[in-house]
Each structure stands twice: as structure tokens, then as C-alpha cells.
mmCIF file of C-alpha atoms and ligand atoms in Angstrom:
data_model
loop_
_atom_site.group_PDB
_atom_site.id
_atom_site.type_symbol
_atom_site.label_atom_id
_atom_site.label_comp_id
_atom_site.label_asym_id
_atom_site.label_seq_id
_atom_site.Cartn_x
_atom_site.Cartn_y
_atom_site.Cartn_z
ATOM 1 C CA MET A 35 -29.476 5.980 16.616
ATOM 2 C CA SER A 36 -32.711 3.921 17.065
ATOM 3 C CA ILE A 37 -31.300 0.570 18.259
ATOM 4 C CA PRO A 38 -32.588 -0.543 21.818
ATOM 5 C CA LEU A 39 -30.539 0.416 24.977
ATOM 6 C CA GLN A 40 -31.120 -3.006 25.894
ATOM 7 C CA GLN A 41 -29.246 -4.957 22.715
ATOM 8 C CA VAL A 42 -27.092 -2.435 22.769
ATOM 9 C CA ALA A 43 -25.725 -2.928 26.408
ATOM 10 C CA ARG A 44 -26.122 -6.876 26.311
ATOM 11 C CA ILE A 45 -23.864 -7.343 22.889
ATOM 12 C CA GLY A 46 -21.530 -3.868 24.299
ATOM 13 C CA ALA A 47 -20.700 -6.224 27.568
ATOM 14 C CA TYR A 48 -20.161 -9.230 25.623
ATOM 15 C CA ALA A 49 -17.467 -7.524 23.228
ATOM 16 C CA VAL A 50 -15.896 -5.601 25.929
ATOM 17 C CA LYS A 51 -15.385 -9.311 28.199
ATOM 18 C CA GLN A 52 -14.241 -11.093 24.446
ATOM 19 C CA GLN A 53 -11.815 -8.455 23.833
ATOM 20 C CA ILE A 54 -10.123 -8.328 27.650
ATOM 21 C CA LYS A 55 -10.264 -11.947 26.992
ATOM 22 C CA GLY A 56 -8.866 -11.603 23.924
ATOM 23 C CA GLY A 57 -8.242 -13.790 20.713
ATOM 24 C CA LYS A 58 -10.802 -14.163 18.141
ATOM 25 C CA TYR A 59 -14.796 -14.507 19.180
ATOM 26 C CA PRO A 60 -18.242 -14.349 17.112
ATOM 27 C CA LEU A 61 -20.434 -11.157 17.242
ATOM 28 C CA VAL A 62 -23.858 -12.380 15.017
ATOM 29 C CA LEU A 63 -23.843 -16.445 14.154
ATOM 30 C CA MET A 64 -25.208 -16.576 10.683
ATOM 31 C CA LEU A 65 -27.587 -19.400 10.681
ATOM 32 C CA GLU A 66 -28.870 -20.907 7.089
ATOM 33 C CA PRO A 67 -30.823 -23.378 7.925
ATOM 34 C CA LEU A 68 -32.064 -24.302 4.420
ATOM 35 C CA LEU A 69 -31.286 -23.163 0.950
ATOM 36 C CA ARG A 70 -34.087 -23.083 -1.294
ATOM 37 C CA CYS A 71 -35.990 -19.862 -1.712
ATOM 38 C CA ASN A 72 -39.326 -18.723 -3.040
ATOM 39 C CA LEU A 73 -37.849 -16.085 -5.375
ATOM 40 C CA ALA A 74 -34.991 -16.909 -7.572
ATOM 41 C CA CYS A 75 -32.563 -13.367 -7.335
ATOM 42 C CA PRO A 76 -30.294 -13.646 -10.487
ATOM 43 C CA GLY A 77 -26.571 -14.533 -9.709
ATOM 44 C CA CYS A 78 -28.569 -15.481 -6.117
ATOM 45 C CA GLY A 79 -24.966 -18.393 -5.068
ATOM 46 C CA LYS A 80 -27.678 -19.494 -2.559
ATOM 47 C CA ILE A 81 -30.313 -21.143 -4.705
ATOM 48 C CA ASP A 82 -27.966 -22.733 -7.202
ATOM 49 C CA TYR A 83 -27.336 -26.410 -5.792
ATOM 50 C CA PRO A 84 -29.519 -29.309 -6.964
ATOM 51 C CA ASP A 85 -33.314 -29.905 -5.194
ATOM 52 C CA ALA A 86 -31.556 -32.839 -2.552
ATOM 53 C CA ILE A 87 -29.589 -29.484 -1.499
ATOM 54 C CA LEU A 88 -32.456 -27.541 -1.510
ATOM 55 C CA ASN A 89 -34.569 -29.629 0.296
ATOM 56 C CA ARG A 90 -32.063 -29.883 3.242
ATOM 57 C CA ARG A 91 -33.193 -28.359 6.762
ATOM 58 C CA LEU A 92 -30.973 -27.849 9.911
ATOM 59 C CA SER A 93 -33.070 -29.156 12.489
ATOM 60 C CA TYR A 94 -34.714 -27.584 15.530
ATOM 61 C CA ASP A 95 -31.657 -29.125 17.699
ATOM 62 C CA GLN A 96 -29.309 -27.948 15.308
ATOM 63 C CA CYS A 97 -30.111 -24.801 15.193
ATOM 64 C CA MET A 98 -29.878 -24.704 18.659
ATOM 65 C CA GLU A 99 -26.232 -26.697 18.918
ATOM 66 C CA ALA A 100 -25.153 -24.060 17.109
ATOM 67 C CA ILE A 101 -25.923 -20.954 19.187
ATOM 68 C CA ASP A 102 -25.059 -23.469 22.414
ATOM 69 C CA GLU A 103 -21.710 -24.061 20.568
ATOM 70 C CA CYS A 104 -20.890 -20.492 19.245
ATOM 71 C CA GLY A 105 -22.355 -18.328 21.905
ATOM 72 C CA ALA A 106 -22.722 -15.312 20.032
ATOM 73 C CA PRO A 107 -25.198 -12.713 21.605
ATOM 74 C CA ALA A 108 -27.145 -12.391 18.335
ATOM 75 C CA VAL A 109 -28.553 -15.032 15.621
ATOM 76 C CA SER A 110 -28.861 -13.756 11.431
ATOM 77 C CA ILE A 111 -31.180 -16.330 10.316
ATOM 78 C CA ALA A 112 -31.017 -15.977 6.524
ATOM 79 C CA GLY A 113 -31.219 -18.778 3.549
ATOM 80 C CA GLY A 114 -32.977 -19.309 0.928
ATOM 81 C CA GLU A 115 -36.173 -17.949 2.692
ATOM 82 C CA PRO A 116 -36.436 -18.886 6.555
ATOM 83 C CA LEU A 117 -40.024 -18.537 6.235
ATOM 84 C CA LEU A 118 -40.806 -21.643 4.146
ATOM 85 C CA HIS A 119 -38.736 -23.706 7.023
ATOM 86 C CA ARG A 120 -42.148 -25.506 9.108
ATOM 87 C CA ASP A 121 -39.737 -25.286 12.435
ATOM 88 C CA MET A 122 -38.946 -21.173 12.099
ATOM 89 C CA PRO A 123 -41.590 -20.132 14.654
ATOM 90 C CA GLN A 124 -40.232 -22.878 17.189
ATOM 91 C CA ILE A 125 -36.308 -22.381 15.964
ATOM 92 C CA VAL A 126 -36.867 -18.462 16.932
ATOM 93 C CA GLN A 127 -38.381 -18.893 20.058
ATOM 94 C CA GLY A 128 -35.754 -21.019 21.373
ATOM 95 C CA TYR A 129 -33.608 -18.154 20.509
ATOM 96 C CA ILE A 130 -35.514 -16.136 22.275
ATOM 97 C CA ASP A 131 -35.806 -18.016 25.286
ATOM 98 C CA ARG A 132 -31.854 -17.806 25.339
ATOM 99 C CA LYS A 133 -31.834 -14.205 25.560
ATOM 100 C CA LYS A 134 -30.168 -14.264 22.420
ATOM 101 C CA PHE A 135 -31.170 -10.949 19.479
ATOM 102 C CA VAL A 136 -32.771 -12.891 16.729
ATOM 103 C CA ILE A 137 -32.874 -10.691 13.154
ATOM 104 C CA LEU A 138 -35.204 -13.218 10.897
ATOM 105 C CA CYS A 139 -34.188 -12.069 7.493
ATOM 106 C CA THR A 140 -37.167 -12.379 5.025
ATOM 107 C CA ASN A 141 -38.467 -11.328 1.756
ATOM 108 C CA ALA A 142 -41.224 -10.753 2.876
ATOM 109 C CA LEU A 143 -43.657 -12.595 -0.001
ATOM 110 C CA LEU A 144 -44.707 -14.971 3.378
ATOM 111 C CA LEU A 145 -44.762 -12.547 5.511
ATOM 112 C CA LYS A 146 -48.289 -11.440 5.755
ATOM 113 C CA LYS A 147 -49.866 -15.201 5.908
ATOM 114 C CA LYS A 148 -47.274 -15.929 9.139
ATOM 115 C CA ILE A 149 -46.759 -13.309 11.008
ATOM 116 C CA ASP A 150 -48.868 -14.080 13.886
ATOM 117 C CA ASP A 151 -46.898 -17.678 14.235
ATOM 118 C CA TYR A 152 -44.509 -15.148 16.070
ATOM 119 C CA GLN A 153 -44.875 -12.354 18.634
ATOM 120 C CA PRO A 154 -43.280 -9.252 19.120
ATOM 121 C CA SER A 155 -40.177 -9.206 21.626
ATOM 122 C CA SER A 156 -37.698 -6.752 22.303
ATOM 123 C CA PHE A 157 -35.036 -9.657 21.188
ATOM 124 C CA PHE A 158 -36.772 -10.481 17.919
ATOM 125 C CA THR A 159 -36.748 -7.700 14.833
ATOM 126 C CA TRP A 160 -38.012 -8.628 11.248
ATOM 127 C CA SER A 161 -35.228 -7.738 8.873
ATOM 128 C CA ILE A 162 -36.609 -7.005 4.877
ATOM 129 C CA HIS A 163 -34.763 -7.895 1.891
ATOM 130 C CA LEU A 164 -35.107 -4.644 0.253
ATOM 131 C CA ASP A 165 -32.790 -3.027 -2.209
ATOM 132 C CA GLY A 166 -33.969 0.106 -2.865
ATOM 133 C CA ASP A 167 -36.887 1.923 -4.352
ATOM 134 C CA ARG A 168 -39.860 0.066 -6.379
ATOM 135 C CA GLN A 169 -37.823 -0.032 -9.651
ATOM 136 C CA MET A 170 -34.762 -0.784 -8.016
ATOM 137 C CA HIS A 171 -35.662 -3.919 -5.508
ATOM 138 C CA ASP A 172 -37.985 -5.576 -8.373
ATOM 139 C CA HIS A 173 -34.906 -5.604 -11.035
ATOM 140 C CA ALA A 174 -32.783 -6.676 -8.204
ATOM 141 C CA VAL A 175 -34.834 -9.812 -7.686
ATOM 142 C CA ASP A 176 -36.497 -9.833 -11.275
ATOM 143 C CA GLN A 177 -40.185 -9.994 -10.306
ATOM 144 C CA ASP A 178 -42.526 -7.093 -10.407
ATOM 145 C CA GLY A 179 -44.124 -6.547 -7.829
ATOM 146 C CA THR A 180 -41.978 -7.851 -4.690
ATOM 147 C CA TYR A 181 -41.132 -4.005 -3.669
ATOM 148 C CA ASP A 182 -44.778 -3.074 -3.052
ATOM 149 C CA VAL A 183 -45.211 -6.652 -0.943
ATOM 150 C CA ALA A 184 -42.715 -6.088 1.567
ATOM 151 C CA ILE A 185 -43.358 -2.429 1.710
ATOM 152 C CA GLU A 186 -47.342 -3.762 2.659
ATOM 153 C CA ALA A 187 -45.276 -6.381 5.487
ATOM 154 C CA ILE A 188 -43.597 -4.156 6.959
ATOM 155 C CA GLU A 189 -46.041 -1.685 7.738
ATOM 156 C CA LEU A 190 -48.104 -4.700 9.192
ATOM 157 C CA ALA A 191 -45.509 -5.799 11.068
ATOM 158 C CA LYS A 192 -44.566 -2.467 12.774
ATOM 159 C CA ALA A 193 -48.585 -1.920 12.875
ATOM 160 C CA LYS A 194 -48.727 -5.205 15.263
ATOM 161 C CA GLY A 195 -45.824 -4.249 17.270
ATOM 162 C CA PHE A 196 -42.602 -6.167 15.739
ATOM 163 C CA ARG A 197 -38.977 -4.082 15.340
ATOM 164 C CA VAL A 198 -38.671 -4.009 11.872
ATOM 165 C CA GLN A 199 -35.161 -3.401 9.498
ATOM 166 C CA VAL A 200 -34.333 -3.271 5.846
ATOM 167 C CA ASN A 201 -31.593 -5.153 4.390
ATOM 168 C CA CYS A 202 -30.610 -3.707 1.826
ATOM 169 C CA THR A 203 -27.220 -4.728 -0.559
ATOM 170 C CA VAL A 204 -26.125 -2.035 -2.945
ATOM 171 C CA PHE A 205 -25.495 -3.403 -6.581
ATOM 172 C CA ASP A 206 -22.163 -2.079 -9.223
ATOM 173 C CA GLY A 207 -24.436 -0.036 -11.332
ATOM 174 C CA ALA A 208 -26.371 1.904 -8.235
ATOM 175 C CA ASN A 209 -27.764 5.385 -8.333
ATOM 176 C CA ALA A 210 -26.704 7.480 -5.494
ATOM 177 C CA ASP A 211 -29.423 9.704 -5.700
ATOM 178 C CA ARG A 212 -32.097 7.044 -6.343
ATOM 179 C CA LEU A 213 -30.416 5.392 -3.113
ATOM 180 C CA ALA A 214 -30.539 8.432 -0.666
ATOM 181 C CA GLY A 215 -34.541 8.404 -2.031
ATOM 182 C CA PHE A 216 -34.590 4.807 -1.144
ATOM 183 C CA PHE A 217 -33.399 5.880 2.369
ATOM 184 C CA ASP A 218 -35.175 8.739 3.040
ATOM 185 C CA ASP A 219 -38.537 6.689 2.309
ATOM 186 C CA MET A 220 -37.837 4.116 4.959
ATOM 187 C CA GLU A 221 -36.941 6.757 7.673
ATOM 188 C CA LYS A 222 -40.032 8.394 7.196
ATOM 189 C CA LEU A 223 -41.625 4.148 7.580
ATOM 190 C CA GLY A 224 -39.603 4.865 10.939
ATOM 191 C CA VAL A 225 -38.002 1.348 9.763
ATOM 192 C CA GLU A 226 -34.170 0.666 10.179
ATOM 193 C CA ILE A 227 -31.748 0.126 7.573
ATOM 194 C CA THR A 228 -28.703 -2.078 7.276
ATOM 195 C CA ILE A 229 -26.395 -1.341 3.891
ATOM 196 C CA SER A 230 -23.947 -4.030 2.417
ATOM 197 C CA PRO A 231 -22.159 -3.520 -0.496
ATOM 198 C CA GLY A 232 -22.582 -6.674 -2.854
ATOM 199 C CA TYR A 233 -20.223 -9.292 -2.664
ATOM 200 C CA ALA A 234 -18.579 -9.713 -6.267
ATOM 201 C CA TYR A 235 -16.686 -13.034 -6.992
ATOM 202 C CA GLU A 236 -15.177 -12.250 -10.936
ATOM 203 C CA ARG A 237 -11.637 -13.486 -12.577
ATOM 204 C CA ALA A 238 -10.151 -10.318 -13.263
ATOM 205 C CA ALA A 239 -7.212 -8.208 -13.215
ATOM 206 C CA ASP A 240 -6.080 -6.845 -10.220
ATOM 207 C CA GLN A 241 -6.282 -3.620 -11.722
ATOM 208 C CA THR A 242 -9.985 -4.303 -12.450
ATOM 209 C CA HIS A 243 -10.563 -5.654 -8.376
ATOM 210 C CA PHE A 244 -8.928 -2.041 -7.228
ATOM 211 C CA LEU A 245 -11.421 -0.530 -9.714
ATOM 212 C CA GLN A 246 -13.870 -1.523 -8.072
ATOM 213 C CA ARG A 247 -13.301 -0.866 -4.728
ATOM 214 C CA GLU A 248 -12.398 2.875 -5.340
ATOM 215 C CA ARG A 249 -15.941 2.751 -6.980
ATOM 216 C CA THR A 250 -17.530 1.060 -4.385
ATOM 217 C CA LYS A 251 -16.012 3.825 -1.920
ATOM 218 C CA THR A 252 -16.703 6.981 -3.959
ATOM 219 C CA PHE A 253 -19.896 5.378 -4.499
ATOM 220 C CA PHE A 254 -20.769 5.396 -0.542
ATOM 221 C CA ARG A 255 -19.204 8.643 0.203
ATOM 222 C CA ASP A 256 -21.807 10.253 -2.871
ATOM 223 C CA VAL A 257 -24.596 8.466 -0.938
ATOM 224 C CA PHE A 258 -23.595 9.567 3.191
ATOM 225 C CA ARG A 259 -23.060 13.484 1.680
ATOM 226 C CA LYS A 260 -27.037 13.570 0.822
ATOM 227 C CA GLY A 261 -28.149 12.924 3.782
ATOM 228 C CA LYS A 262 -25.738 14.422 6.362
ATOM 229 C CA GLY A 263 -22.916 12.315 6.170
ATOM 230 C CA GLY A 264 -25.609 9.619 6.651
ATOM 231 C CA LYS A 265 -26.828 10.844 10.168
ATOM 232 C CA ALA A 266 -29.813 11.129 7.785
ATOM 233 C CA TRP A 267 -30.866 8.032 8.418
ATOM 234 C CA THR A 268 -31.173 5.369 10.725
ATOM 235 C CA PHE A 269 -28.352 2.424 10.172
ATOM 236 C CA THR A 270 -27.983 -0.641 12.534
ATOM 237 C CA ASN A 271 -24.672 -0.311 10.804
ATOM 238 C CA SER A 272 -21.562 0.808 13.094
ATOM 239 C CA PRO A 273 -20.558 4.232 12.378
ATOM 240 C CA LEU A 274 -16.924 3.108 12.234
ATOM 241 C CA PHE A 275 -18.308 0.648 9.825
ATOM 242 C CA LEU A 276 -19.877 3.275 7.469
ATOM 243 C CA ASP A 277 -16.724 5.186 7.625
ATOM 244 C CA PHE A 278 -14.955 2.117 6.287
ATOM 245 C CA LEU A 279 -17.534 1.994 3.353
ATOM 246 C CA ALA A 280 -16.673 5.915 2.525
ATOM 247 C CA GLY A 281 -12.888 5.414 1.550
ATOM 248 C CA ASN A 282 -12.327 6.757 5.983
ATOM 249 C CA ARG A 283 -10.264 3.429 6.694
ATOM 250 C CA SER A 284 -8.511 0.758 6.067
ATOM 251 C CA TYR A 285 -9.678 -2.737 7.742
ATOM 252 C CA GLU A 286 -9.336 -6.211 7.166
ATOM 253 C CA CYS A 287 -11.842 -8.401 7.890
ATOM 254 C CA THR A 288 -12.636 -10.432 11.006
ATOM 255 C CA PRO A 289 -14.356 -13.344 9.669
ATOM 256 C CA TRP A 290 -14.914 -15.175 12.683
ATOM 257 C CA SER A 291 -16.687 -12.111 13.658
ATOM 258 C CA MET A 292 -20.459 -13.700 11.517
ATOM 259 C CA PRO A 293 -19.534 -17.353 11.386
ATOM 260 C CA LEU A 294 -22.167 -19.524 8.916
ATOM 261 C CA ARG A 295 -23.454 -22.358 10.094
ATOM 262 C CA THR A 296 -25.599 -23.833 6.772
ATOM 263 C CA VAL A 297 -26.830 -27.216 5.933
ATOM 264 C CA PHE A 298 -23.250 -27.934 5.175
ATOM 265 C CA GLY A 299 -21.881 -27.614 8.279
ATOM 266 C CA TRP A 300 -19.411 -24.625 9.609
ATOM 267 C CA GLN A 301 -18.350 -22.556 6.333
ATOM 268 C CA LYS A 302 -14.304 -22.232 5.777
ATOM 269 C CA PRO A 303 -13.837 -19.185 6.616
ATOM 270 C CA CYS A 304 -17.119 -16.665 6.193
ATOM 271 C CA TYR A 305 -20.570 -16.126 4.934
ATOM 272 C CA LEU A 306 -19.369 -15.400 1.365
ATOM 273 C CA ILE A 307 -16.963 -17.530 0.620
ATOM 274 C CA GLY A 308 -17.203 -21.659 1.244
ATOM 275 C CA GLU A 309 -13.469 -23.009 0.801
ATOM 276 C CA GLY A 310 -14.491 -26.046 2.961
ATOM 277 C CA TYR A 311 -17.165 -27.380 5.635
ATOM 278 C CA VAL A 312 -16.806 -28.395 9.203
ATOM 279 C CA PRO A 313 -18.778 -30.080 11.860
ATOM 280 C CA THR A 314 -18.266 -27.692 15.012
ATOM 281 C CA PHE A 315 -17.259 -24.545 15.661
ATOM 282 C CA SER A 316 -14.582 -25.027 16.601
ATOM 283 C CA GLU A 317 -12.955 -27.297 14.741
ATOM 284 C CA LEU A 318 -13.862 -23.902 12.350
ATOM 285 C CA MET A 319 -12.465 -21.679 14.523
ATOM 286 C CA GLU A 320 -9.074 -23.730 15.465
ATOM 287 C CA GLY A 321 -8.652 -25.278 11.679
ATOM 288 C CA THR A 322 -9.089 -23.012 9.713
ATOM 289 C CA ASP A 323 -5.901 -20.629 8.415
ATOM 290 C CA TRP A 324 -7.191 -17.247 8.883
ATOM 291 C CA ASN A 325 -3.967 -15.844 7.074
ATOM 292 C CA ASP A 326 -4.880 -17.643 4.247
ATOM 293 C CA TYR A 327 -8.105 -14.837 3.373
ATOM 294 C CA GLY A 328 -8.410 -11.614 3.556
ATOM 295 C CA VAL A 329 -8.564 -8.518 1.321
ATOM 296 C CA GLY A 330 -4.472 -8.621 -0.609
ATOM 297 C CA LYS A 331 -4.391 -12.636 0.420
ATOM 298 C CA TYR A 332 -6.771 -14.170 -1.534
ATOM 299 C CA GLU A 333 -7.839 -13.296 -5.353
ATOM 300 C CA LYS A 334 -11.568 -14.232 -4.305
ATOM 301 C CA CYS A 335 -11.254 -11.189 -1.083
ATOM 302 C CA ALA A 336 -10.079 -8.524 -3.167
ATOM 303 C CA ASN A 337 -13.400 -7.005 -3.954
ATOM 304 C CA CYS A 338 -14.665 -7.576 -0.527
ATOM 305 C CA MET A 339 -15.897 -5.029 1.597
ATOM 306 C CA VAL A 340 -19.002 -6.568 2.970
ATOM 307 C CA HIS A 341 -21.026 -5.442 6.334
ATOM 308 C CA CYS A 342 -20.109 -9.769 7.841
ATOM 309 C CA GLY A 343 -16.606 -9.455 7.146
ATOM 310 C CA PHE A 344 -15.593 -6.056 8.459
ATOM 311 C CA GLU A 345 -18.985 -5.360 10.583
ATOM 312 C CA GLY A 346 -16.978 -7.261 13.576
ATOM 313 C CA THR A 347 -13.499 -5.034 12.723
ATOM 314 C CA ALA A 348 -15.405 -1.825 13.088
ATOM 315 C CA ALA A 349 -17.057 -3.403 16.730
ATOM 316 C CA ALA A 350 -13.548 -3.889 17.477
ATOM 317 C CA ASP A 351 -12.322 -0.507 16.413
ATOM 318 C CA SER A 352 -15.167 1.340 18.423
ATOM 319 C CA MET A 353 -13.501 -0.030 21.376
ATOM 320 C CA LYS A 354 -9.705 0.866 20.860
ATOM 321 C CA ARG A 355 -10.803 4.591 19.398
ATOM 322 C CA PRO A 356 -14.226 5.154 21.407
ATOM 323 C CA LEU A 357 -13.653 9.269 20.410
ATOM 324 C CA GLU A 358 -13.551 8.151 16.686
ATOM 325 C CA PHE A 359 -16.224 6.523 17.311
ATOM 326 C CA MET A 360 -17.846 9.095 18.752
ATOM 327 C CA LYS A 361 -17.015 11.576 16.174
ATOM 328 C CA VAL A 362 -18.197 9.867 13.056
ATOM 329 C CA ALA A 363 -21.802 9.081 15.156
ATOM 330 C CA MET A 364 -21.925 12.684 16.144
ATOM 331 C CA LYS A 365 -21.064 14.425 13.344
ATOM 332 C CA GLY A 366 -21.539 11.879 10.000
ATOM 333 C CA VAL A 367 -19.295 9.933 7.668
ATOM 334 C CA ARG A 368 -16.471 12.911 5.977
ATOM 335 C CA THR A 369 -17.466 12.623 2.628
ATOM 336 C CA GLU A 370 -14.755 14.873 1.309
ATOM 337 C CA GLY A 371 -10.981 14.620 1.633
ATOM 338 C CA PRO A 372 -7.990 12.064 0.693
ATOM 339 C CA MET A 373 -9.268 7.726 1.412
ATOM 340 C CA ALA A 374 -7.412 5.810 3.725
ATOM 341 C CA PRO A 375 -4.537 3.332 1.755
ATOM 342 C CA ASP A 376 -6.224 0.560 0.900
ATOM 343 C CA ILE A 377 -4.741 -2.706 1.292
ATOM 344 C CA ASP A 378 -2.011 -3.552 -1.487
ATOM 345 C CA ILE A 379 -3.606 -6.968 -3.525
ATOM 346 C CA SER A 380 -0.478 -7.338 -5.309
ATOM 347 C CA ASN A 381 0.633 -10.588 -3.866
ATOM 348 C CA GLN A 382 -2.726 -12.385 -3.113
ATOM 349 C CA ARG A 383 -2.516 -15.898 -4.611
ATOM 350 C CA MET A 384 -4.951 -17.400 -7.048
ATOM 351 C CA ALA A 385 -8.653 -18.194 -6.199
ATOM 352 C CA GLU A 386 -9.263 -22.074 -5.747
ATOM 353 C CA ASP A 387 -12.408 -23.358 -7.612
ATOM 354 C CA VAL A 388 -13.934 -25.732 -5.020
ATOM 355 C CA HIS A 389 -17.510 -25.180 -5.870
ATOM 356 C CA SER A 390 -18.384 -28.494 -7.615
ATOM 357 C CA LEU A 391 -16.248 -30.453 -4.914
ATOM 358 C CA HIS A 392 -18.572 -29.782 -1.926
ATOM 359 C CA VAL A 393 -22.021 -30.130 -4.273
ATOM 360 C CA GLU A 394 -20.288 -34.086 -4.888
ATOM 361 C CA ARG A 395 -19.937 -34.603 -1.338
ATOM 362 C CA GLU A 396 -22.666 -32.855 0.085
ATOM 363 C CA MET A 397 -24.645 -35.218 -2.480
ATOM 364 C CA GLU A 398 -22.746 -38.807 -1.699
ATOM 365 C CA LYS A 399 -23.852 -37.633 2.678
ATOM 366 C CA ILE A 400 -27.631 -37.283 1.662
ATOM 367 C CA LYS A 401 -27.448 -40.383 -0.563
ATOM 368 C CA ILE A 402 -26.081 -42.501 2.748
ATOM 369 C CA GLU A 403 -28.033 -40.351 5.287
ATOM 370 C CA ASP A 404 -31.807 -39.744 3.374
ATOM 371 C CA PRO A 405 -31.662 -42.594 0.481
ATOM 372 C CA GLU A 406 -35.286 -41.516 -0.566
ATOM 373 C CA GLY A 407 -34.829 -38.048 0.272
ATOM 374 C CA TYR A 408 -32.331 -38.848 -2.526
ATOM 375 C CA ARG A 409 -34.006 -40.664 -4.862
ATOM 376 C CA ARG A 410 -36.988 -38.428 -4.601
ATOM 377 C CA ALA A 411 -34.857 -35.717 -5.515
ATOM 378 C CA THR A 412 -32.534 -36.711 -8.339
ATOM 379 C CA ARG A 413 -35.617 -38.409 -9.537
ATOM 380 C CA ALA A 414 -37.861 -35.069 -9.841
ATOM 381 C CA ALA A 415 -34.787 -33.905 -11.539
HETATM 382 S S1 SF4 B 284 -34.619 -14.290 -1.716
HETATM 383 FE FE1 SF4 B 284 -32.265 -13.901 -1.172
HETATM 384 S S2 SF4 B 284 -32.134 -16.407 -1.195
HETATM 385 FE FE2 SF4 B 284 -33.448 -16.011 -2.491
HETATM 386 S S3 SF4 B 284 -33.240 -15.915 -4.451
HETATM 387 FE FE3 SF4 B 284 -32.913 -13.375 -3.757
HETATM 388 S S4 SF4 B 284 -30.807 -13.035 -2.772
HETATM 389 FE FE4 SF4 B 284 -31.584 -15.617 -2.964
HETATM 390 S S1 SF4 B 285 -12.433 -10.421 2.731
HETATM 391 FE FE1 SF4 B 285 -12.780 -12.931 2.053
HETATM 392 S S2 SF4 B 285 -12.784 -13.727 3.865
HETATM 393 FE FE2 SF4 B 285 -12.954 -11.531 4.251
HETATM 394 S S3 SF4 B 285 -15.216 -12.032 4.935
HETATM 395 FE FE3 SF4 B 285 -14.834 -10.648 2.655
HETATM 396 S S4 SF4 B 285 -14.781 -12.624 1.258
HETATM 397 FE FE4 SF4 B 285 -14.436 -13.022 3.795
#
């Protein structure tokens, strides 16, 4: 485990305090200060908006308000591509000044050009989007050469003294041998790995959803088996989350633990599905009917095993079951034997199609708040 002690101690102390207080609390603020990107990965749900929305940016003040409001000890900045935001160095510094741990997620295409706008700090980590080895990643982002750019950026950032990790999303159809080989390569490079299965929502029969969850768990068992139960590699994920991926734990999500502030507002209920937007964090926490969401409750949740929904659950479980946490951390993830029973999804409510309504509302808002920007963007389209 190479996560710095300072980070473990600060976030751990915060979580213990919140756990004692009781109630729901955020661990990591997910921030999307823009949705524009310089890549166009197939199926990316973030870039498929009209230009007027892709041109929106959260200001420095809005970014600081988001962390001041929610009080999370860490922030993960994604997008779109955050390095396209011209105030990003100031935003990162604003968080560091507040002693918040900043994870800046990037596809690395602009990293070499922009790296000197940032300074190494124990509060700052580059998180490079890398979905597997050269062939896997270039295929996932649909652009040849991006893997090599990312590796060069990782080496440069490490040489300059930055902490670096890769965030790796695993999609259906991935090959366990190749993914394990990619993890070996990352271990040799000396970078940590944040891993998560991809989130996909498709209208499909319940049985298909069930099989997809089974496939995910079997796949992660196959991968971890090739790396001493995952111990051969350095993950930023908690051991109990990895154990959950391998089907050894049945967890319900805790979406409030990683709330999303995006250009639309605070997203209800979670990072993955946008069912509504509210202007303040307290409205998100108090105005969301959390019982409406989660595996077994809502069709869009049926396949979800994503880290931003379940890491918070694993963290809370680690505090409740420290011996189990230690056991998995020391011995690795169990890859044989029966799996924990999964949640029954037979009574989940049907998915609602709300996407186009949000787009229309946001376009109306932009028309009023920024008529010139709206005209420019719609003219260009
Ligand atoms: S790099 Fe990320 S935000 Fe950009 S298109 Fe790909 S998945 Fe979407
Ligand atoms: S299960 Fe549903 S509510 Fe929970 S994190 Fe996943 S998509 Fe979000």
C-alpha cells in the first residue's frame, strides 16, 4: 500500500469522525468543471451535448464553493478534459490551500504542454486515463498513439516529482491476461492503479443484467488470480472494494459519498446517472429520495459496480470490520469458492428517460444567462 500516510491519516480521521456523528457524508467531491474534451471516446456520456453546454465552465469561485459547501477531504477533478479549463492551475491551488487532496484526471494529451503550470505537492496527484495496454487503450479512446502519449506523460510527471496514478475502466469483453499484463507494466513504472468496471445502462431483460454482474465478478476473479489476489499491484481502491468486485461481498451503493458537482449543478443521485440537478449540496443531500436508487431499486442501477458508488460503502465497512479489511489487505482478494449472494433485482422500478429534458432546461438557462454565448454556439452548430 503506497498511498501516503498523511492522506490515509487525514481522510481516515475525517471518516471516523463522520461515522461517529452518524448520517450520510461525502468522502470525495467529484467535480466536472467542463464537459468539453479533446478526445471523442465511443460511448462517452460526457461529451454528447450541444456546443452551448460544452462551452460552459465552472468558475474558480464555483469550484471553491463546491468544496466549502460539502466539506469532503478530497476532490477528483474530471470532465471533459480538465486541462482545457484555463483556470485549472488556480483551481487546483485553491484546493491545496484548503488542504484538500486533489486528484486531477486527464487523458494526458495536453499534460506535457501544461505540466509546468503545476507544482508537486503531497496534496496533489495526476490521474492518467489509461484503459489497458496500447491496443486496449487506443481502441477504447478510438485514437492511435494516445497510449504512448500517456506513458510519456507519466514518465515526465514522475521525473518532475509528481505523484501519479492511472485510472483504468474495464469494459465488457476485456481480456484478463492482457489486463494483468498491463497492471504488471504499471507496477514496473511505479504508478498506482484506480480500477473500476465501466458503467453501462441498456434496456435489457433482467436476466441479462444479472449475467452481466456475474460476468464482472468472474472477470475480476480471473484478473486478481493472476496477481496474487491483487497483491502484486498497487491499487488506490480499498481492499474491500476489490473484494466486492470479485464477488465476495454484497454491497449497496452509497452515492452521496462521491457527490458530483457539474456545470448543471449538483447531480442527483450520483456521478453515473443524472436524474435531476439542484443548486446546493444541502438540497442534494436533503432533497434526494435515496431509497429510489441503487441495485434492486432502479433499472438504471442494475449493472452498477462502479467505484464512485461503492468505494464509500467499502470504506464504511472497513471501519465496521477492521479485521476483515486487514485480512484482505494482507492475504489478497479471494478468487475461489462461493460468491456472496447478489441483490434481487426483480422488483426494481423501470428507468425514466430524463436526459433530453435536462438538456432543454440547460439550454434555456444559457439563453437567459449568456445570450451572446448561446447565439455563437447555436450559430456554429
Ligand atoms: S477522455 Fe474521458 S471525457 Fe474525454 S471523450 Fe474520453 S471518456 Fe469522454
Ligand atoms: S447503483 Fe445506481 S445510484 Fe448507486 S452509484 Fe450506481 S448508478 Fe448510482
